[in-house]
Short mmCIF file of C-alpha atoms in Angstrom, two decimals:
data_model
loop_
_atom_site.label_atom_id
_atom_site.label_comp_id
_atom_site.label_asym_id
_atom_site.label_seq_id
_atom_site.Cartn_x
_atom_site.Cartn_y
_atom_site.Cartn_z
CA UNK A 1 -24.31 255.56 106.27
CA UNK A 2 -26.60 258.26 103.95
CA UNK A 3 -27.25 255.64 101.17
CA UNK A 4 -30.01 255.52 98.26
CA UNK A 5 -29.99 252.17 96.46
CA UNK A 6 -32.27 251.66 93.64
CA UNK A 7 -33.87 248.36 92.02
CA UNK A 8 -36.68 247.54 89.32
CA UNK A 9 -34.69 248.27 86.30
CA UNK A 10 -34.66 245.85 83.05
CA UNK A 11 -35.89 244.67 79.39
CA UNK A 12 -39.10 246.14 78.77
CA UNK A 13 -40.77 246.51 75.09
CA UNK A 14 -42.62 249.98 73.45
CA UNK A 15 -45.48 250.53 75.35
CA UNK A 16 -44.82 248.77 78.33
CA UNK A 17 -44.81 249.63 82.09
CA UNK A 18 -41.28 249.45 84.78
CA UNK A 19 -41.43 250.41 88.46
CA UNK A 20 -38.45 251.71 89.65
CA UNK A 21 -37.65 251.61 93.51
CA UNK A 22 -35.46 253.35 95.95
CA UNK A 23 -34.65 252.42 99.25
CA UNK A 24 -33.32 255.14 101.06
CA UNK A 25 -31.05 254.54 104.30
CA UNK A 26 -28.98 255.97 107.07
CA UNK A 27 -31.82 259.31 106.56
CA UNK A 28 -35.66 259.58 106.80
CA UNK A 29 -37.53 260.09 103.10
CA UNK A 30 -40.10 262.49 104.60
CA UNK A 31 -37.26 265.13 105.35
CA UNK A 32 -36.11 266.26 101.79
CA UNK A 33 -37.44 266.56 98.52
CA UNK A 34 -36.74 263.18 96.48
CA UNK A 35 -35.71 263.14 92.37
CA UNK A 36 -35.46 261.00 89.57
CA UNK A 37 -32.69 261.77 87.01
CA UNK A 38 -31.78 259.71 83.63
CA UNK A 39 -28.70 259.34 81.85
CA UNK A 40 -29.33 257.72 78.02
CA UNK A 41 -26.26 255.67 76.91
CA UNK A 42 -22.88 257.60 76.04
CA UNK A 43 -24.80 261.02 76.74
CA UNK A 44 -25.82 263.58 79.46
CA UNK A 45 -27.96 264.15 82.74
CA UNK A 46 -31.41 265.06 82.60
CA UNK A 47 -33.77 265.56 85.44
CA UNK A 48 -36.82 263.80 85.16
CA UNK A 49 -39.13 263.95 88.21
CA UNK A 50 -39.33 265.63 91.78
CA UNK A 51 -41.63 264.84 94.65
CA UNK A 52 -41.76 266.67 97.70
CA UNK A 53 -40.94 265.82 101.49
CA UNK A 54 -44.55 265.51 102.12
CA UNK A 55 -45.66 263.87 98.94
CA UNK A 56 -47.63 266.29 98.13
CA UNK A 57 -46.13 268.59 95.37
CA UNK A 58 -45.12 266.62 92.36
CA UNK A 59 -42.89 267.96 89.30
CA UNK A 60 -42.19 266.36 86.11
CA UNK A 61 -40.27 266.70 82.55
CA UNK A 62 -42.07 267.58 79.19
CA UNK A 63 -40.79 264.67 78.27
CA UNK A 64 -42.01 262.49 80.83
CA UNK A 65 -45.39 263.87 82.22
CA UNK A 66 -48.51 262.07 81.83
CA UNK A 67 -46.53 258.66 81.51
CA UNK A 68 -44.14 258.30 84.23
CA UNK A 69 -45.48 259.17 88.22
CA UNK A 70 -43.03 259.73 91.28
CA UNK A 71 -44.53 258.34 94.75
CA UNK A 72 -42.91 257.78 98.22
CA UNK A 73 -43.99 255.14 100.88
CA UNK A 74 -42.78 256.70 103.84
CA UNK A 75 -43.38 253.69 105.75
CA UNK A 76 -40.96 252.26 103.52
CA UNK A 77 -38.35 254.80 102.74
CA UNK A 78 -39.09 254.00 99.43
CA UNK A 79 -39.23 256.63 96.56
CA UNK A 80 -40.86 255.34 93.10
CA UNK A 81 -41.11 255.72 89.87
CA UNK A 82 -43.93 254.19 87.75
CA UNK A 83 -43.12 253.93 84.00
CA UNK A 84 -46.15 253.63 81.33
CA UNK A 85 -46.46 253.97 77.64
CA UNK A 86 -42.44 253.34 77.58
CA UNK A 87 -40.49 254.51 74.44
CA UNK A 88 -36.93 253.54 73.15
CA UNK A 89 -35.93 257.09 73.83
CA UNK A 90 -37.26 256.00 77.92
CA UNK A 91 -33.51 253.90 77.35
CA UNK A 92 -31.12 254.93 80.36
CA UNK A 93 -29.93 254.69 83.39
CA UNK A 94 -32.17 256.18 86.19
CA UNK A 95 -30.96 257.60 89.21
CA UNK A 96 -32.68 258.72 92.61
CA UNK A 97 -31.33 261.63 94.20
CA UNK A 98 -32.15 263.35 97.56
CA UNK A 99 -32.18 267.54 97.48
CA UNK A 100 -30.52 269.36 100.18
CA UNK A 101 -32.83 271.56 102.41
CA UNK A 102 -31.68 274.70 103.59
CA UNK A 103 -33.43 278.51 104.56
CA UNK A 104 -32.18 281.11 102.59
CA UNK A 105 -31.35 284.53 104.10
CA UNK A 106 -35.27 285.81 104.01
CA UNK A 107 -36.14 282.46 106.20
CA UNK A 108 -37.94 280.99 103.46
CA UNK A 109 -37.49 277.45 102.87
CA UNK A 110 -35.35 276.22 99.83
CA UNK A 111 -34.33 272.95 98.18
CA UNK A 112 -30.45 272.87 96.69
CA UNK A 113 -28.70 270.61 94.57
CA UNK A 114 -28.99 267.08 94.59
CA UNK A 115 -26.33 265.74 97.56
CA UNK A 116 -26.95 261.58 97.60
CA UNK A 117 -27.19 259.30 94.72
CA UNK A 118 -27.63 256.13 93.96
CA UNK A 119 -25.82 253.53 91.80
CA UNK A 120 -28.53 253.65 89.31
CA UNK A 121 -31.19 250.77 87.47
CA UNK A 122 -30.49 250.39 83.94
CA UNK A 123 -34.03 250.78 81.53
CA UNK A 124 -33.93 249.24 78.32
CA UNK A 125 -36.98 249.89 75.82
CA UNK A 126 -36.67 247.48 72.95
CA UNK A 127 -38.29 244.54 71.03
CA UNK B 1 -36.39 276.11 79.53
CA UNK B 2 -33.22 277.40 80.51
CA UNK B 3 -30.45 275.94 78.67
CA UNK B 4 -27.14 275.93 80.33
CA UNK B 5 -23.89 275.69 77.69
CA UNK B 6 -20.92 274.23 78.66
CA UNK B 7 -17.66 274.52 77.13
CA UNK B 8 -15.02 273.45 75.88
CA UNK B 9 -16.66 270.02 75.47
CA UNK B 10 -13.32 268.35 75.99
CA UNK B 11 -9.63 269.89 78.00
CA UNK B 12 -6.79 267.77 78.13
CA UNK B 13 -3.96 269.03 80.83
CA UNK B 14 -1.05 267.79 82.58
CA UNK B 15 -0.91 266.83 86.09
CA UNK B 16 -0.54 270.02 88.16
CA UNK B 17 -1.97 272.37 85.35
CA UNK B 18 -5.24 274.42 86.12
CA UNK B 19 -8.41 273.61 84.73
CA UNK B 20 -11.27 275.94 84.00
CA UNK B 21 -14.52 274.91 82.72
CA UNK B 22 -17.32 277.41 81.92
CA UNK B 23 -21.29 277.29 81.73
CA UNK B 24 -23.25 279.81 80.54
CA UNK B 25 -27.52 279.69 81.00
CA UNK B 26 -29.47 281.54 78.51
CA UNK B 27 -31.28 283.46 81.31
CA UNK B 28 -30.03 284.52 84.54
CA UNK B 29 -30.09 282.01 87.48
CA UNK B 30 -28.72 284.28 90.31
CA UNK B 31 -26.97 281.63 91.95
CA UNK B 32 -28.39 278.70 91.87
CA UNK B 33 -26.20 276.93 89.96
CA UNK B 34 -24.45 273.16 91.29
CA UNK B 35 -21.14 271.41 89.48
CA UNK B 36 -21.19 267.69 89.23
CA UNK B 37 -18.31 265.13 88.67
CA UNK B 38 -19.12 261.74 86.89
CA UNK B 39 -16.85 258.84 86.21
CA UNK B 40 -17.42 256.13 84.25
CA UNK B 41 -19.93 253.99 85.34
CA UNK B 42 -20.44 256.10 88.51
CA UNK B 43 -23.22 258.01 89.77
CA UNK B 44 -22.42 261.76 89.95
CA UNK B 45 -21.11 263.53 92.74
CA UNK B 46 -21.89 267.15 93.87
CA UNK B 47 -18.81 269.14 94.13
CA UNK B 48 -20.28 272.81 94.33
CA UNK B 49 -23.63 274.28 94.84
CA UNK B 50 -25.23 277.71 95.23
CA UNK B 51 -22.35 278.54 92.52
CA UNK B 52 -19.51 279.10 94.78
CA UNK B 53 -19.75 276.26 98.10
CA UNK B 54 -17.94 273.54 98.21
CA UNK B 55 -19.98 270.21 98.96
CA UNK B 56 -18.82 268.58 102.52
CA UNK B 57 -15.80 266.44 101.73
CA UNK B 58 -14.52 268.01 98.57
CA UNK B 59 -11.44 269.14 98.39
CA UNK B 60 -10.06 272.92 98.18
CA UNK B 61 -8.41 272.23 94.36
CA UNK B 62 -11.97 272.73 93.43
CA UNK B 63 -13.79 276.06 93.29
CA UNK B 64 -16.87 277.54 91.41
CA UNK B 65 -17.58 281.19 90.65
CA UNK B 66 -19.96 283.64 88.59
CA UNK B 67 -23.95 284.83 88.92
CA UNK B 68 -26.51 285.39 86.67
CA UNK B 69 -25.57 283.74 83.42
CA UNK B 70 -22.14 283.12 83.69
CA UNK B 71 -20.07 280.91 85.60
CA UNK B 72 -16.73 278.64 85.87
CA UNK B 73 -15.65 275.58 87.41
CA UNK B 74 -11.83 275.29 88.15
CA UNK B 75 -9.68 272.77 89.61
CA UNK B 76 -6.56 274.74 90.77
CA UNK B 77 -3.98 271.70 90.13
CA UNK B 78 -4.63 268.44 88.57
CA UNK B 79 -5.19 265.07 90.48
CA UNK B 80 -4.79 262.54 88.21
CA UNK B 81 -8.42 260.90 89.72
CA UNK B 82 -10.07 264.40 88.50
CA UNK B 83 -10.10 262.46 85.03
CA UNK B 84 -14.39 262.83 84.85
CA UNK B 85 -16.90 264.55 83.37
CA UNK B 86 -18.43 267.72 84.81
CA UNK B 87 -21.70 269.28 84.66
CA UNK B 88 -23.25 271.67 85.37
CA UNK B 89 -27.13 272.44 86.77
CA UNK B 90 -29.21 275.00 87.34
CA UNK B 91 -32.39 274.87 89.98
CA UNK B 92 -33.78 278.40 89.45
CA UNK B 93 -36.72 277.39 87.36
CA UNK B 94 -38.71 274.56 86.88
CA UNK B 95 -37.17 271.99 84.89
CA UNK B 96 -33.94 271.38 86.66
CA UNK B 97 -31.67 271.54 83.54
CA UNK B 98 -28.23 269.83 83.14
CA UNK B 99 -25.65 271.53 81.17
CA UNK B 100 -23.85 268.81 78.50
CA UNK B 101 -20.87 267.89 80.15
CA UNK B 102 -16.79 269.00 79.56
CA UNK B 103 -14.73 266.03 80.17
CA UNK B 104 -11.35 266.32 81.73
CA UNK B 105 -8.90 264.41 80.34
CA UNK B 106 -5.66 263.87 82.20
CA UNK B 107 -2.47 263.45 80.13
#
C-alpha cells in the first residue's frame, strides 16, 4: 500500500527548532518530487516546501525560506522538514505529499498535483 | 503570486441536487489547475488534476472544467459523504497556491 506517514510534530516555544519526518512506503522517495503543505487551525491549505526526486532542486514559501529546509534520506525513504526560528503563525498541521510525474505532449518532464498524503503532525508554537 | 478565488465560500444542497463550485486565478494557468476534497480531520484527497482528469478511484459524479483563469468543480448529484471542503490549486508558477476553500454542506 502507497502510504506517507509523518512524525516529529509537538509543543515548541518562539524561536525554537521541530524536525518533521516522513516515512514513505509501498513507493521509492527518489522517484517523485516530495512537498510539505500546512494547514493553520480552522483555515486553508498552503504549500510550503518542495524538494526534488534527486534532492537536488529545492523550493520554498516567502513565508518560510531561510528558516525551514526540506531534505530526503533516500536510504531511508524519509522526507524532512527542519523548522528554525519558529513563530506562532508556524501553528498547523503539516502534511507531506508526493507529486505525480508525468511527460507532457512535447516529452518534457512534468510534476502534477499532489496524489498521496499523509495524516499529518500537528505544530504548536507557543509559551 | 497567483491568487486563486473560490466561490461561493459556502453551498448548501439536497441530496441528488448538482453542485458547482468555481475558482478563478488572477493570471492564466492554462491548465494546471487540481481540485481537492477535505473532511474534517482528514488529509485532502485529489479528485481532479490538469483541470479536467479525474484522479484514479474517483467517481464519475465529479468533474472539473475551464482554462486559463477560469474554472468549475461540479458534483453532478449529491452523495451525502460529499459533505467536505474543496479547494482548489494551481501548479503553473512557483508558489503552488491553494485557493480558500467552498464547503459543501449537505442538507
Amino acid at each position: 500500500e502507497v502510504q506517507l506517514v509523518e512524525s516529529g510534530g509537538g509543543l515548541v516555544q518562539p524561536g525554537g527548532s521541530l524536525r518533521l519526518s516522513c516515512t514513505a512506503s509501498g513507493f521509492t522517495l527518489t522517484s517523485y518530487a516530495m512537498n510539505w503543505v500546512r494547514q493553520a487551525p480552522g483555515r486553508g491549505l498552503e504549500w510550503v516546501s518542495t524538494i526534488s526526486g534527486s534532492g537536488v532542486s529545492t523550493y520554498y514559501s516567502d513565508s518560510v525560506r531561510g528558516r525551514f529546509t526540506i531534505s530526503r534520506d533516500n536510504s531511508r525513504n524519509t522526507l524532512y522538514l527542519q523548522m528554525n526560528s519558529l513563530r506562532a503563525e508556524d501553528t498547523a498541521v503539516y502534511y507531506c505529499a508526493r507529486r505525480t510525474n508525468y511527460y507532457d505532449s512535447s516529452g518534457t518532464a512534468r510534476w502534477g498535483a499532489f496524489d498521496i498524503w499523509g495524516q499529518g503532525t500537528m505544530v504548536t508554537v507557543s509559551t | 503570486d497567483i491568487v486563486l478565488t473560490q466561490s461561493p465560500a459556502t453551498l448548501s444542497l439536497s441530496p441528488g441536487e448538482r453542485a458547482t463550485l468555481s475558482c478563478r486565478a488572477s493570471q492564466s494557468v492554462g491548465s494546471f489547475l487540481a481540485w481537492y476534497q477535505q473532511k474534517p480531520g482528514q488529509a485532502p484527497r485529489l479528485l481532479i488534476d490538469d483541470a479536467s482528469n479525474r484522479a484514479t478511484g474517483i467517481p464519475a459524479r465529479f468533474s472539473g472544467s475551464g482554462s486559463g483563469t477560469d474554472f468549475t468543480f461540479t458534483i453532478s448529484s449529491l452523495e451525502p459523504e460529499d459533505s467536505a471542503v474543496y479547494y482548489c490549486q494551481q501548479r503553473m508558477n512557483w508558489p503552488l497556491t491553494f485557493g480558500g476553500g467552498t464547503k459543501v454542506e449537505i442538507k
